Amino acid sequence: MEQDLENEQAQLVRLYADVATVQVGDRMVECTIRGRLFRDDPPAVGDFVQIEQVGEGWAIKGILPRKSVLARRAAGPSHRKQVLIANIDQVIVVFSATLPALTLPTLDRFLVVVEANELLARIVINKMDLASRDAITALLQPYVDAGYPLHFTSAETGEGLDELRAGLAGKESVLVGPSGVGKSSLLNSLYPELNLDLKVGRLSDAYGKGRHTTVGGFLIRLPDGARVADTAGLREVGLWLVPPDELPYCFPEFEPYLGKCQFNNCAHLTEPGCAVRAALDMGEIYPSRYESYTKLRAEATESWPRW
Ligand code: GDP
Ligand code: ZN
């Protein structure tokens, strides 16, 4: 019986320092992580893992290949990638229409990190009960034109929640965004059953405490096949570094022009014959988005020593 657990699909759903909770079918199994097995690349929330019985307990002995990761690349000499969530399908970038104010340069930062990880982004503007829809719609036009799915929601009134739930169903998602925009409120309003379900009950415990630990994280499995992940490390995702040369590819609307500049190492800043700047002059790229690009490029160049 116990041996059977070793052959079933097992997913890491909660992590505290070197202890992981692994979900195997309906069972939650506490597993230790032996550091020496995973020195450079430890298991992350969302990983499918192999587990083995060690004495009375269980341990993770291997990680199955990941289909995707959301990883942080630290500043410093190594620039090693630290995987915070594995196997996610999409990143839900949550902002509020107001309180705190909608700051587009910060939204651009979050989107760049999602793109750098080659993940899909979905934009959610919450607290729409407090704002004028017309004004917010106009502000978000550059993102709709760039192809990002956009949701207007209110965790308070329920506006837009059915549509967002449909966008989450059957997928593994992670919510990111500044604090106070309503990420927790949205999850509660989207899935009121979260606190009732026994299995999720354990996780909602993690939801209360895990939020504030620096190393923890967890994954909630929902009845409609949705999985929603959260780790404290994702909070400041907007401040992660992206290598300067990768940055142009993190703005989807630049894509048609890349490779068409006079110089093939064009940074799209002041070089002559730049196709990106030509598109900007023609009104095909929004000035606010280009401005974010130049700002992030300057930051990245400064903090990214040459390899
Ligand atoms: P988080 O830090 O992103 O998880 O944000 P919270 O979920 O903790 O919400 C922060 C505050 O905003 C709380 O006081 C919520 O009650 C409030 N809030 C969240 N969503 C909405 C909304 O859609 N409308 C309004 N008016 N308030 C909201
Ligand atoms: Zn260029």
CSV table of C-alpha atoms and ligand atoms in Angstrom, one decimal:
chain,number,residue,atom,x,y,z
A,1,MET,CA,0.0,0.0,0.0
A,2,GLU,CA,2.6,2.5,1.1
A,3,GLN,CA,4.9,1.4,-1.7
A,4,ASP,CA,2.1,2.3,-4.3
A,5,LEU,CA,2.6,6.0,-3.5
A,6,GLU,CA,6.0,5.7,-5.1
A,7,ASN,CA,4.4,5.0,-8.5
A,8,GLU,CA,1.6,7.5,-8.5
A,9,GLN,CA,1.7,11.0,-9.8
A,10,ALA,CA,3.0,13.2,-7.0
A,11,GLN,CA,3.0,17.0,-7.1
A,12,LEU,CA,4.7,19.3,-4.7
A,13,VAL,CA,1.9,21.6,-3.4
A,14,ARG,CA,3.5,23.3,-0.4
A,15,LEU,CA,7.0,24.2,0.7
A,16,TYR,CA,8.5,25.3,3.9
A,17,ALA,CA,12.2,25.5,4.0
A,18,ASP,CA,13.3,21.9,3.5
A,19,VAL,CA,10.0,20.2,4.1
A,20,ALA,CA,7.6,19.7,1.3
A,21,THR,CA,3.9,18.6,1.2
A,22,VAL,CA,3.4,16.3,-1.8
A,23,GLN,CA,-0.1,15.5,-3.1
A,24,VAL,CA,-0.5,12.0,-4.3
A,25,GLY,CA,-4.0,11.4,-5.4
A,26,ASP,CA,-6.1,12.7,-2.5
A,27,ARG,CA,-3.3,12.1,0.0
A,28,MET,CA,-1.0,14.7,1.4
A,29,VAL,CA,2.5,13.4,2.2
A,30,GLU,CA,5.1,15.3,4.1
A,31,CYS,CA,8.5,14.8,2.5
A,32,THR,CA,11.9,15.9,3.4
A,33,ILE,CA,14.2,17.4,0.8
A,34,ARG,CA,17.8,16.4,1.1
A,35,GLY,CA,19.9,19.4,0.1
A,36,ARG,CA,22.8,17.4,-1.2
A,37,LEU,CA,20.6,15.8,-3.9
A,38,PHE,CA,19.4,19.1,-5.2
A,39,ARG,CA,22.3,21.5,-4.6
A,40,ASP,CA,21.8,23.8,-7.7
A,41,ASP,CA,18.2,23.2,-8.4
A,42,PRO,CA,15.9,22.3,-5.5
A,43,PRO,CA,12.3,21.2,-5.9
A,44,ALA,CA,9.8,24.0,-6.3
A,45,VAL,CA,6.1,24.3,-5.8
A,46,GLY,CA,4.3,22.8,-8.8
A,47,ASP,CA,7.0,20.2,-9.5
A,48,PHE,CA,6.0,16.7,-10.2
A,49,VAL,CA,8.4,14.6,-8.1
A,50,GLN,CA,9.4,11.0,-7.3
A,51,ILE,CA,9.2,10.1,-3.7
A,52,GLU,CA,10.6,7.3,-1.6
A,53,GLN,CA,10.0,5.9,1.8
A,54,VAL,CA,12.9,6.6,4.2
A,55,GLY,CA,12.5,4.9,7.6
A,56,GLU,CA,9.1,6.1,8.9
A,57,GLY,CA,8.9,9.0,6.6
A,58,TRP,CA,9.1,10.1,3.0
A,59,ALA,CA,11.7,12.0,0.9
A,60,ILE,CA,11.8,13.5,-2.5
A,61,LYS,CA,14.3,11.6,-4.6
A,62,GLY,CA,13.8,13.2,-8.0
A,63,ILE,CA,12.1,15.9,-10.0
A,64,LEU,CA,10.3,15.1,-13.3
A,65,PRO,CA,11.1,17.3,-16.3
A,66,ARG,CA,9.4,20.7,-16.0
A,67,LYS,CA,7.2,22.1,-18.8
A,68,SER,CA,7.7,25.7,-17.6
A,69,VAL,CA,9.1,27.7,-14.8
A,70,LEU,CA,8.7,31.1,-13.3
A,71,ALA,CA,12.3,31.8,-12.2
A,72,ARG,CA,14.1,34.7,-10.8
A,73,ARG,CA,17.5,35.6,-12.0
A,74,ALA,CA,19.4,37.2,-9.2
A,75,ALA,CA,21.8,40.1,-9.6
A,76,GLY,CA,25.4,39.2,-8.8
A,77,PRO,CA,28.2,37.3,-10.4
A,78,SER,CA,26.3,34.0,-10.9
A,79,HIS,CA,22.9,35.1,-12.3
A,80,ARG,CA,21.7,31.7,-11.4
A,81,LYS,CA,18.1,31.0,-11.9
A,82,GLN,CA,16.0,30.3,-8.9
A,83,VAL,CA,12.8,28.5,-9.7
A,84,LEU,CA,9.9,29.7,-7.7
A,85,ILE,CA,7.0,27.9,-9.4
A,86,ALA,CA,7.2,25.0,-11.9
A,87,ASN,CA,4.8,23.8,-14.5
A,88,ILE,CA,2.5,26.8,-14.6
A,89,ASP,CA,0.5,27.7,-17.7
A,90,GLN,CA,-0.1,31.4,-17.1
A,91,VAL,CA,0.6,34.3,-14.8
A,92,ILE,CA,-2.3,36.4,-13.7
A,93,VAL,CA,-1.0,39.9,-13.3
A,94,VAL,CA,-3.4,41.7,-10.9
A,95,PHE,CA,-3.6,45.4,-10.5
A,96,SER,CA,-6.4,47.6,-9.1
A,97,ALA,CA,-8.1,50.4,-10.9
A,98,THR,CA,-7.5,52.5,-7.8
A,99,LEU,CA,-6.4,52.2,-4.1
A,100,PRO,CA,-3.6,51.5,-4.9
A,101,ALA,CA,-3.5,53.5,-8.1
A,102,LEU,CA,-3.0,51.8,-11.4
A,103,THR,CA,0.6,52.4,-12.3
A,104,LEU,CA,1.4,51.3,-15.9
A,105,PRO,CA,5.2,51.4,-15.6
A,106,THR,CA,4.8,48.8,-12.8
A,107,LEU,CA,2.4,46.7,-14.9
A,108,ASP,CA,5.1,46.8,-17.7
A,109,ARG,CA,7.7,45.5,-15.2
A,110,PHE,CA,5.5,42.5,-14.3
A,111,LEU,CA,4.7,41.7,-17.9
A,112,VAL,CA,8.4,41.8,-18.8
A,113,VAL,CA,9.2,39.2,-16.2
A,114,VAL,CA,6.4,37.0,-17.5
A,115,GLU,CA,7.6,37.3,-21.0
A,116,ALA,CA,11.2,36.6,-20.0
A,117,ASN,CA,10.0,33.3,-18.6
A,118,GLU,CA,8.2,32.6,-21.8
A,119,LEU,CA,4.8,32.3,-20.0
A,120,LEU,CA,1.4,33.6,-20.9
A,121,ALA,CA,0.1,36.7,-19.1
A,122,ARG,CA,-3.4,37.6,-18.3
A,123,ILE,CA,-4.1,41.1,-17.0
A,124,VAL,CA,-6.7,41.6,-14.3
A,125,ILE,CA,-7.8,45.1,-13.2
A,126,ASN,CA,-9.6,44.7,-9.9
A,127,LYS,CA,-11.7,47.1,-7.8
A,128,MET,CA,-13.6,48.2,-10.8
A,129,ASP,CA,-16.5,49.1,-8.5
A,130,LEU,CA,-14.4,52.1,-7.5
A,131,ALA,CA,-13.5,53.4,-11.0
A,132,SER,CA,-14.9,54.7,-14.2
A,133,ARG,CA,-14.8,51.9,-16.8
A,134,ASP,CA,-14.2,54.2,-19.7
A,135,ALA,CA,-11.2,55.8,-18.2
A,136,ILE,CA,-9.6,52.5,-17.3
A,137,THR,CA,-10.4,50.9,-20.7
A,138,ALA,CA,-8.6,53.8,-22.5
A,139,LEU,CA,-5.5,53.3,-20.3
A,140,LEU,CA,-5.3,49.6,-21.0
A,141,GLN,CA,-5.7,49.9,-24.8
A,142,PRO,CA,-1.9,49.4,-25.4
A,143,TYR,CA,-2.1,46.0,-23.7
A,144,VAL,CA,-5.2,44.9,-25.6
A,145,ASP,CA,-3.4,45.9,-28.8
A,146,ALA,CA,-0.3,43.9,-27.7
A,147,GLY,CA,-2.6,40.8,-27.4
A,148,TYR,CA,-2.9,40.4,-23.7
A,149,PRO,CA,-6.2,39.0,-22.4
A,150,LEU,CA,-7.7,41.6,-20.1
A,151,HIS,CA,-10.3,41.2,-17.3
A,152,PHE,CA,-12.1,43.9,-15.4
A,153,THR,CA,-13.2,42.5,-12.0
A,154,SER,CA,-14.5,43.4,-8.6
A,155,ALA,CA,-14.0,41.0,-5.8
A,156,GLU,CA,-16.6,43.2,-4.0
A,157,THR,CA,-19.5,43.1,-6.4
A,158,GLY,CA,-18.5,39.9,-8.3
A,159,GLU,CA,-18.1,41.7,-11.6
A,160,GLY,CA,-16.0,39.8,-14.2
A,161,LEU,CA,-15.5,36.8,-11.9
A,162,ASP,CA,-17.2,34.2,-14.1
A,163,GLU,CA,-15.1,35.2,-17.0
A,164,LEU,CA,-11.9,35.1,-15.0
A,165,ARG,CA,-12.8,31.7,-13.5
A,166,ALA,CA,-13.2,30.4,-17.0
A,167,GLY,CA,-9.8,31.7,-17.8
A,168,LEU,CA,-8.3,29.8,-14.9
A,169,ALA,CA,-10.2,26.5,-15.3
A,170,GLY,CA,-8.1,23.5,-16.2
A,171,LYS,CA,-4.8,25.6,-16.0
A,172,GLU,CA,-2.1,26.1,-13.5
A,173,SER,CA,-1.9,29.8,-12.7
A,174,VAL,CA,-0.1,32.1,-10.4
A,175,LEU,CA,-1.3,35.4,-9.3
A,176,VAL,CA,1.2,38.3,-9.0
A,177,GLY,CA,0.9,42.0,-8.5
A,178,PRO,CA,1.5,44.7,-5.9
A,179,SER,CA,0.1,44.2,-2.5
A,180,GLY,CA,-3.3,45.6,-1.7
A,181,VAL,CA,-4.8,45.2,-5.2
A,182,GLY,CA,-7.0,42.3,-4.0
A,183,LYS,CA,-5.3,39.1,-5.0
A,184,SER,CA,-6.5,37.2,-1.9
A,185,SER,CA,-10.0,38.8,-2.1
A,186,LEU,CA,-10.3,37.7,-5.7
A,187,LEU,CA,-9.3,34.1,-4.8
A,188,ASN,CA,-11.8,34.0,-2.0
A,189,SER,CA,-14.6,35.4,-4.2
A,190,LEU,CA,-13.7,33.2,-7.1
A,191,TYR,CA,-13.7,30.0,-5.0
A,192,PRO,CA,-15.8,30.5,-1.9
A,193,GLU,CA,-15.6,26.7,-1.4
A,194,LEU,CA,-11.9,27.1,-0.7
A,195,ASN,CA,-12.4,27.3,3.0
A,196,LEU,CA,-14.9,24.5,3.2
A,197,ASP,CA,-13.1,21.7,1.4
A,198,LEU,CA,-11.2,19.5,3.7
A,199,LYS,CA,-8.1,19.1,1.5
A,200,VAL,CA,-8.1,22.8,0.6
A,201,GLY,CA,-8.6,23.4,4.3
A,202,ARG,CA,-5.1,22.3,5.0
A,203,LEU,CA,-3.9,24.5,2.2
A,204,SER,CA,-5.9,27.5,3.3
A,205,ASP,CA,-4.0,27.2,6.5
A,206,ALA,CA,-0.9,27.6,4.4
A,207,TYR,CA,-2.6,30.4,2.7
A,208,GLY,CA,-2.9,32.3,5.9
A,209,LYS,CA,0.7,31.7,7.1
A,210,GLY,CA,2.6,30.8,4.0
A,211,ARG,CA,2.0,34.3,2.6
A,212,HIS,CA,4.4,35.8,5.1
A,213,THR,CA,7.2,33.3,5.1
A,214,THR,CA,10.1,34.1,2.8
A,215,VAL,CA,10.7,30.5,1.5
A,216,GLY,CA,7.3,29.0,1.5
A,217,GLY,CA,4.8,28.6,-1.2
A,218,PHE,CA,1.8,26.5,-2.0
A,219,LEU,CA,-0.5,25.3,-4.8
A,220,ILE,CA,-4.3,25.1,-4.5
A,221,ARG,CA,-6.1,22.5,-6.5
A,222,LEU,CA,-9.7,23.5,-7.4
A,223,PRO,CA,-12.7,21.4,-8.4
A,224,ASP,CA,-12.7,22.8,-12.0
A,225,GLY,CA,-9.2,21.5,-12.6
A,226,ALA,CA,-7.7,24.9,-11.9
A,227,ARG,CA,-4.6,25.1,-9.8
A,228,VAL,CA,-3.5,28.4,-8.3
A,229,ALA,CA,-0.1,28.9,-6.9
A,230,ASP,CA,1.4,31.5,-4.6
A,231,THR,CA,4.8,32.0,-3.1
A,232,ALA,CA,6.1,34.9,-1.0
A,233,GLY,CA,9.0,35.1,-3.4
A,234,LEU,CA,6.7,36.2,-6.2
A,235,ARG,CA,5.5,39.3,-4.5
A,236,GLU,CA,8.2,41.6,-5.8
A,237,VAL,CA,8.3,39.9,-9.2
A,238,GLY,CA,8.3,43.4,-10.8
A,239,LEU,CA,11.8,44.0,-9.5
A,240,TRP,CA,13.5,41.0,-11.0
A,241,LEU,CA,16.2,41.5,-13.5
A,242,VAL,CA,16.0,40.6,-17.2
A,243,PRO,CA,19.2,40.6,-19.3
A,244,PRO,CA,19.3,43.8,-21.5
A,245,ASP,CA,19.5,41.8,-24.7
A,246,GLU,CA,16.4,39.8,-23.9
A,247,LEU,CA,14.3,42.9,-23.1
A,248,PRO,CA,13.1,43.8,-26.6
A,249,TYR,CA,11.6,40.3,-26.9
A,250,CYS,CA,9.6,41.0,-23.7
A,251,PHE,CA,7.5,43.6,-25.5
A,252,PRO,CA,5.2,41.6,-27.8
A,253,GLU,CA,4.4,44.6,-29.9
A,254,PHE,CA,8.1,45.1,-30.8
A,255,GLU,CA,8.3,41.6,-32.3
A,256,PRO,CA,7.4,42.5,-35.9
A,257,TYR,CA,10.2,45.0,-36.0
A,258,LEU,CA,13.0,43.0,-34.4
A,259,GLY,CA,15.7,42.0,-36.8
A,260,LYS,CA,14.8,44.8,-39.1
A,261,CYS,CA,17.1,47.5,-37.7
A,262,GLN,CA,20.2,48.7,-39.6
A,263,PHE,CA,22.5,47.2,-36.9
A,264,ASN,CA,21.8,43.7,-35.8
A,265,ASN,CA,22.9,44.5,-32.3
A,266,CYS,CA,20.6,47.5,-32.2
A,267,ALA,CA,19.5,48.4,-28.6
A,268,HIS,CA,16.6,50.4,-30.1
A,269,LEU,CA,17.7,53.5,-28.2
A,270,THR,CA,19.6,56.1,-30.3
A,271,GLU,CA,21.0,54.0,-33.2
A,272,PRO,CA,20.3,55.1,-36.7
A,273,GLY,CA,18.0,53.0,-38.9
A,274,CYS,CA,16.2,51.5,-35.9
A,275,ALA,CA,12.9,49.8,-37.0
A,276,VAL,CA,11.5,49.9,-33.5
A,277,ARG,CA,11.9,53.7,-33.2
A,278,ALA,CA,10.5,54.1,-36.7
A,279,ALA,CA,7.4,52.1,-35.6
A,280,LEU,CA,7.2,54.4,-32.5
A,281,ASP,CA,7.3,57.5,-34.8
A,282,MET,CA,4.6,56.0,-37.0
A,283,GLY,CA,2.4,55.6,-33.9
A,284,GLU,CA,2.5,51.8,-34.2
A,285,ILE,CA,4.1,51.4,-30.7
A,286,TYR,CA,2.7,53.3,-27.8
A,287,PRO,CA,5.0,56.0,-26.3
A,288,SER,CA,4.3,54.8,-22.8
A,289,ARG,CA,5.4,51.3,-23.6
A,290,TYR,CA,8.5,52.4,-25.4
A,291,GLU,CA,9.3,54.6,-22.4
A,292,SER,CA,9.1,51.6,-20.1
A,293,TYR,CA,11.4,49.8,-22.4
A,294,THR,CA,14.1,52.5,-22.3
A,295,LYS,CA,13.8,52.8,-18.5
A,296,LEU,CA,14.1,49.0,-17.9
A,297,ARG,CA,16.9,48.7,-20.5
A,298,ALA,CA,18.9,51.4,-18.6
A,299,GLU,CA,18.3,49.6,-15.3
A,300,ALA,CA,19.2,46.2,-16.7
A,301,THR,CA,22.3,47.5,-18.4
A,302,GLU,CA,23.5,49.1,-15.2
A,303,SER,CA,22.9,46.0,-13.0
A,304,TRP,CA,23.9,43.4,-15.5
A,305,PRO,CA,27.7,43.2,-15.8
A,306,ARG,CA,28.9,41.9,-19.2
A,307,TRP,CA,29.1,38.1,-19.2
B,1,GDP,P1,-3.7,41.5,-1.8
B,1,GDP,O1,-2.6,42.1,-1.0
B,1,GDP,O2,-3.5,41.8,-3.3
B,1,GDP,O3,-3.9,40.1,-1.5
B,1,GDP,O4,-5.1,42.3,-1.5
B,1,GDP,P2,-6.3,42.0,-0.5
B,1,GDP,O5,-7.1,40.9,-1.1
B,1,GDP,O6,-5.7,41.7,0.9
B,1,GDP,O7,-7.1,43.3,-0.6
B,1,GDP,C1,-6.7,44.5,-0.1
B,1,GDP,C2,-7.9,45.4,0.3
B,1,GDP,O8,-8.6,45.7,-0.8
B,1,GDP,C3,-8.8,44.8,1.3
B,1,GDP,O9,-9.2,45.7,2.2
B,1,GDP,C4,-10.0,44.3,0.4
B,1,GDP,O10,-11.2,44.3,1.1
B,1,GDP,C5,-10.0,45.4,-0.6
B,1,GDP,N1,-10.6,44.9,-1.9
B,1,GDP,C6,-10.2,43.8,-2.6
B,1,GDP,N2,-10.8,43.6,-3.7
B,1,GDP,C7,-11.7,44.7,-3.8
B,1,GDP,C8,-12.6,45.1,-4.8
B,1,GDP,O11,-12.8,44.5,-5.9
B,1,GDP,N3,-13.3,46.3,-4.5
B,1,GDP,C9,-13.1,47.0,-3.4
B,1,GDP,N4,-13.8,48.1,-3.2
B,1,GDP,N5,-12.2,46.6,-2.5
B,1,GDP,C10,-11.5,45.5,-2.7
B,2,ZN,ZN,16.5,49.0,-33.3
